[in-house]
Amino acid sequence: MAFSDLGILIGDVTLNKIERTTKDPMKAQEKLLKRILSKSKNCELGRKYNFADIHSIEDFRKKVPLSTYADYDPLVDRMIHNREKNLMYTGYNVRYCSSSGSVGKPKTLPRCAFDLWNMQCIGFSCTVSTSAHYLKNVMGKKMPPQMGPLVLVLTGHRLEDNKQCNGAGQVPLTYLNPIMRFFCTSPTSLLYPEHEELLDMPYLQLRFALENEKVSYIGSLIITLVTTMFDYLEKNWQQLCDDIEKGTIGENVRITPELRAEYEKKFKPNPKRAAALRKEFEKGFDTPIAPRIWPKLSWAYGMVGSTLKIYLEQLRHYIGNDIPIHNMGYAAAEGFFAMPTELNCHDGVLIPYGIFFEFIPVDDDLGDEEPDGSKTLLINELEVGKKYEMVVTNSSGLYRYRMEDIVQVTRMHNNTPMIEFLYRRNLSMNVANEKTTTEMVDYSAKTMFEKTGLEHVGHSFYADFSTNPPRYCMLTEVRGEVTEEKRQEMIDILDEELKGVNEKYYKYRRWGMLNRPEILILKPSTYSDYNEHLRSKGVVLNQIKPVTVINSKPREEFFFSHVLTEKSETLDFVKENQDK
């Protein structure tokens, strides 16, 4: 049995469970909550909130308050540094998952075996199974044996209590290390590198994948990594073909001496494959290149949420419209929440047996104001088309935890809502799924002004797609003149500060998924003029908030009309789009 067939078999078991529980989601939710409370009634939080005396969902909502990460951070620290047990839940802590958090410190959350098993079955096996059924039922073909590039890095790190910590999306694949060679073109030393920052990852990932004519899928955690790889291929295919022909690794390729020695033993001269690749590359990249160099390519997977649609267009340029894409689902360090039921879609069905869900309605009329959390809705009370903030309770010690993720109900699957992730509350910039918060950009800007000695009046950030890859553009008003030399110094410092506060920004800059930022200087009195502009439209002064992000056409038109900086690709890009 091929490993892909085994994955389909395990995935089918999980899909059947999802299908069964989504027919009566409240029954599954009640059963799950009862299990969570019973199992953890004797842990520190269970005793604090008297789980033993909670006998219904209504009891739970009355006796346990809504929570945020700040409520758990001291307990997690005690687990890591003091190795204390049974604090957040009763049972063995297998490992940790990390995600973006406050400035300088990512969120770190424990994971129990129950949650990890669900993540494994849903995150890996369901993906393969759903894709196999889609290929058979919609496209009329059998999924071929799975072999392809995993465009990602799975390396985690050990914490003080010697437990492993990874990003949530890495976990399902981390446990497959022993069998990776059966379905992945990259060796494990490239998937789990000790010094990833010292490696030319796109070159090495492509070097192994291009040699293999039997590639049948392309996978990553987010599609931006895949588009970056193809962009590298378009610019560097000649060197890759030369190295494949000779069986060498170019001297200009960044790689550790140990891995260079290991991989040079693996690579043999392959002039036949190099010639076949050159023939296709020389035709150009105007038509999709991936199916031309990998005729067995059948599907792809990676996060393709609404915030990444521009990258989906770029990916389609390389793989074409006939290759279906699995969206992987909606997951985070807190759990696995929703799973796509088909390919080429952006939404997924809520999984009622894995997480206990509550939802806070979001009123669009309130703008950026925080929604009232006094009343939550249950999974059977949601309406299609409405937006909600997610509140989750899991088996790993989170109780009525505010995710700050805003989702929209798109449709129903059986009797269970399907949702699409829209944005994260307090999220400022997210051009490549790096999730930089308002706190992070404000801290970076403040530090930059302190280091440059400039007197700051105001600043706003803009998602700048004038370059490839995209970048952050900060528009700022300062007191006094700013020379071009000083402006470039500001850009360099801002870049380094953003790298320091957001690990994903740091990695994506290194991987070529984000460009060096831009800073544009605004005319004096820009921000006071903007406030007067709003007041002239009837906005009450005490309702005017600082403009952290330029995310609307009126804001874009106003602030870019007040730019002093004369030369910038960003200015040309904005003007061109405004003229259309």
XYZ file of C-alpha atoms in Angstrom, residues 246-454:
209
model
C 26.854 18.822 -13.939
C 25.608 17.322 -10.663
C 27.011 20.253 -8.693
C 25.910 23.000 -6.313
C 26.924 26.467 -7.476
C 29.639 28.191 -5.481
C 27.380 31.221 -5.016
C 24.669 29.148 -3.285
C 24.391 29.782 0.466
C 24.725 26.449 2.249
C 26.595 25.093 5.256
C 29.754 23.045 4.537
C 28.152 19.984 6.132
C 25.064 20.088 3.917
C 27.098 20.920 0.811
C 29.133 17.767 1.385
C 25.976 15.701 2.049
C 24.073 16.938 -0.999
C 26.995 16.772 -3.432
C 27.076 13.045 -2.732
C 23.381 12.815 -3.620
C 23.534 14.824 -6.836
C 24.843 13.080 -9.960
C 25.285 14.623 -13.414
C 21.884 14.551 -15.140
C 22.243 16.117 -18.609
C 19.060 14.477 -19.919
C 16.825 16.043 -17.261
C 18.645 19.372 -17.559
C 18.009 19.425 -21.320
C 14.308 18.638 -20.851
C 13.968 21.439 -18.297
C 15.869 23.955 -20.436
C 13.577 23.220 -23.366
C 10.540 24.244 -21.318
C 12.156 27.209 -19.571
C 13.369 28.642 -22.869
C 9.746 28.800 -24.034
C 9.198 31.356 -21.295
C 6.867 31.615 -18.309
C 3.870 33.193 -20.053
C 2.037 29.872 -19.860
C 1.949 27.782 -16.642
C 5.377 26.242 -16.137
C 4.627 23.680 -13.416
C 2.547 21.236 -15.517
C 5.132 21.461 -18.293
C 8.040 20.355 -16.123
C 5.977 17.994 -13.915
C 3.376 16.250 -16.142
C 2.028 14.201 -13.193
C 1.253 17.300 -11.098
C -2.311 16.822 -9.835
C -2.961 19.182 -6.915
C -1.453 21.692 -4.528
C -2.104 22.740 -0.992
C -1.427 25.741 1.216
C -3.312 28.414 3.133
C -5.275 30.509 0.633
C -7.458 32.747 2.821
C -9.119 35.945 1.678
C -6.083 37.964 2.798
C -3.866 36.050 0.344
C -5.923 36.293 -2.845
C -3.279 38.340 -4.660
C -0.832 35.449 -4.148
C -3.379 32.963 -5.458
C -3.371 34.877 -8.751
C 0.427 34.680 -8.826
C 0.363 30.942 -8.088
C -2.181 30.330 -10.839
C 0.225 32.021 -13.248
C 2.726 29.260 -12.505
C 0.516 26.181 -12.027
C -2.477 27.083 -14.204
C -6.208 26.881 -13.518
C -6.516 23.113 -13.932
C -4.523 22.226 -10.805
C -6.921 22.262 -7.807
C -5.734 23.735 -4.504
C -6.587 22.502 -1.023
C -6.867 25.376 1.452
C -5.598 23.231 4.381
C -8.172 24.478 6.851
C -8.288 27.027 9.614
C -5.962 26.248 12.515
C -3.819 28.044 15.073
C -1.868 27.306 18.244
C -5.228 27.117 20.026
C -6.556 24.248 17.894
C -7.899 23.061 14.556
C -11.195 24.851 13.916
C -12.477 24.265 10.380
C -11.757 21.963 7.451
C -12.507 22.483 3.733
C -14.946 19.944 2.314
C -13.690 20.466 -1.246
C -10.819 22.014 -3.189
C -10.607 25.507 -4.688
C -12.582 27.057 -1.829
C -11.637 29.514 0.935
C -13.976 28.291 3.666
C -14.207 25.244 5.910
C -16.778 23.509 8.091
C -16.453 23.949 11.861
C -15.369 20.726 13.563
C -17.801 20.250 16.452
C -16.061 17.345 18.210
C -12.627 18.970 18.613
C -13.217 22.502 19.971
C -16.104 23.928 21.995
C -17.109 27.074 20.149
C -18.735 30.330 21.141
C -19.098 33.406 18.984
C -19.353 37.141 19.654
C -21.328 39.008 16.986
C -19.359 41.725 15.181
C -21.180 44.886 14.177
C -19.648 46.464 11.052
C -21.101 49.814 12.088
C -18.741 49.910 15.071
C -15.670 49.929 12.816
C -12.546 49.094 14.809
C -14.310 49.129 18.172
C -14.130 45.905 20.162
C -17.347 43.873 20.105
C -19.387 43.517 23.274
C -18.478 40.131 24.747
C -21.275 40.048 27.329
C -23.297 37.598 25.243
C -21.956 34.781 23.127
C -23.723 32.617 20.565
C -23.386 28.866 20.116
C -22.626 26.928 16.956
C -26.344 26.440 16.173
C -27.163 30.146 16.496
C -25.007 31.573 13.715
C -26.373 33.177 10.540
C -24.960 32.929 7.034
C -23.335 36.199 5.986
C -22.767 37.448 9.533
C -19.340 38.105 11.120
C -18.233 36.860 14.516
C -15.254 36.837 16.845
C -14.320 33.281 17.822
C -14.233 32.145 21.457
C -12.813 28.662 22.034
C -12.497 26.057 24.759
C -10.112 23.177 24.091
C -8.784 20.099 25.897
C -5.375 21.717 26.455
C -6.388 24.262 29.075
C -8.062 27.178 27.296
C -11.513 28.097 28.588
C -13.726 30.671 26.853
C -10.610 32.056 25.190
C -11.056 35.072 22.930
C -9.175 34.334 19.720
C -9.535 37.902 18.396
C -10.027 36.247 14.983
C -12.960 37.556 12.969
C -14.696 34.993 10.767
C -17.679 35.091 8.451
C -20.253 32.351 8.010
C -20.319 31.558 4.289
C -22.792 28.654 4.047
C -23.898 25.485 5.859
C -22.591 21.921 5.662
C -25.275 19.605 6.983
C -26.380 21.571 10.061
C -23.013 23.158 10.820
C -21.729 26.557 9.668
C -18.847 26.870 7.246
C -16.615 29.844 7.969
C -13.885 31.896 6.337
C -11.202 33.709 8.307
C -11.369 37.432 7.526
C -8.886 39.211 9.770
C -7.440 39.378 13.242
C -8.602 42.086 15.586
C -5.759 44.482 16.407
C -3.971 43.310 13.257
C -2.172 46.093 11.455
C -0.272 44.572 8.517
C -0.642 41.184 6.873
C 0.647 41.288 3.296
C 2.195 37.770 3.348
C 0.460 36.145 6.344
C 3.101 37.552 8.702
C 0.381 38.980 11.025
C 2.012 42.115 12.373
C -0.136 43.714 15.060
C -0.784 47.379 15.723
C 1.323 47.061 18.868
C 4.253 45.739 16.823
C 4.220 48.481 14.164
C 3.739 51.205 16.760
C 6.610 49.878 18.868
C 8.882 49.617 15.801
C 8.013 53.138 14.656
C 8.506 54.594 18.143
C 11.907 52.930 18.499
C 12.946 54.071 15.028
C 12.152 57.706 15.873
C 14.053 57.432 19.150
C 17.139 56.038 17.404
C 17.102 58.631 14.617
C 16.423 61.543 16.978
C 13.493 62.762 14.903
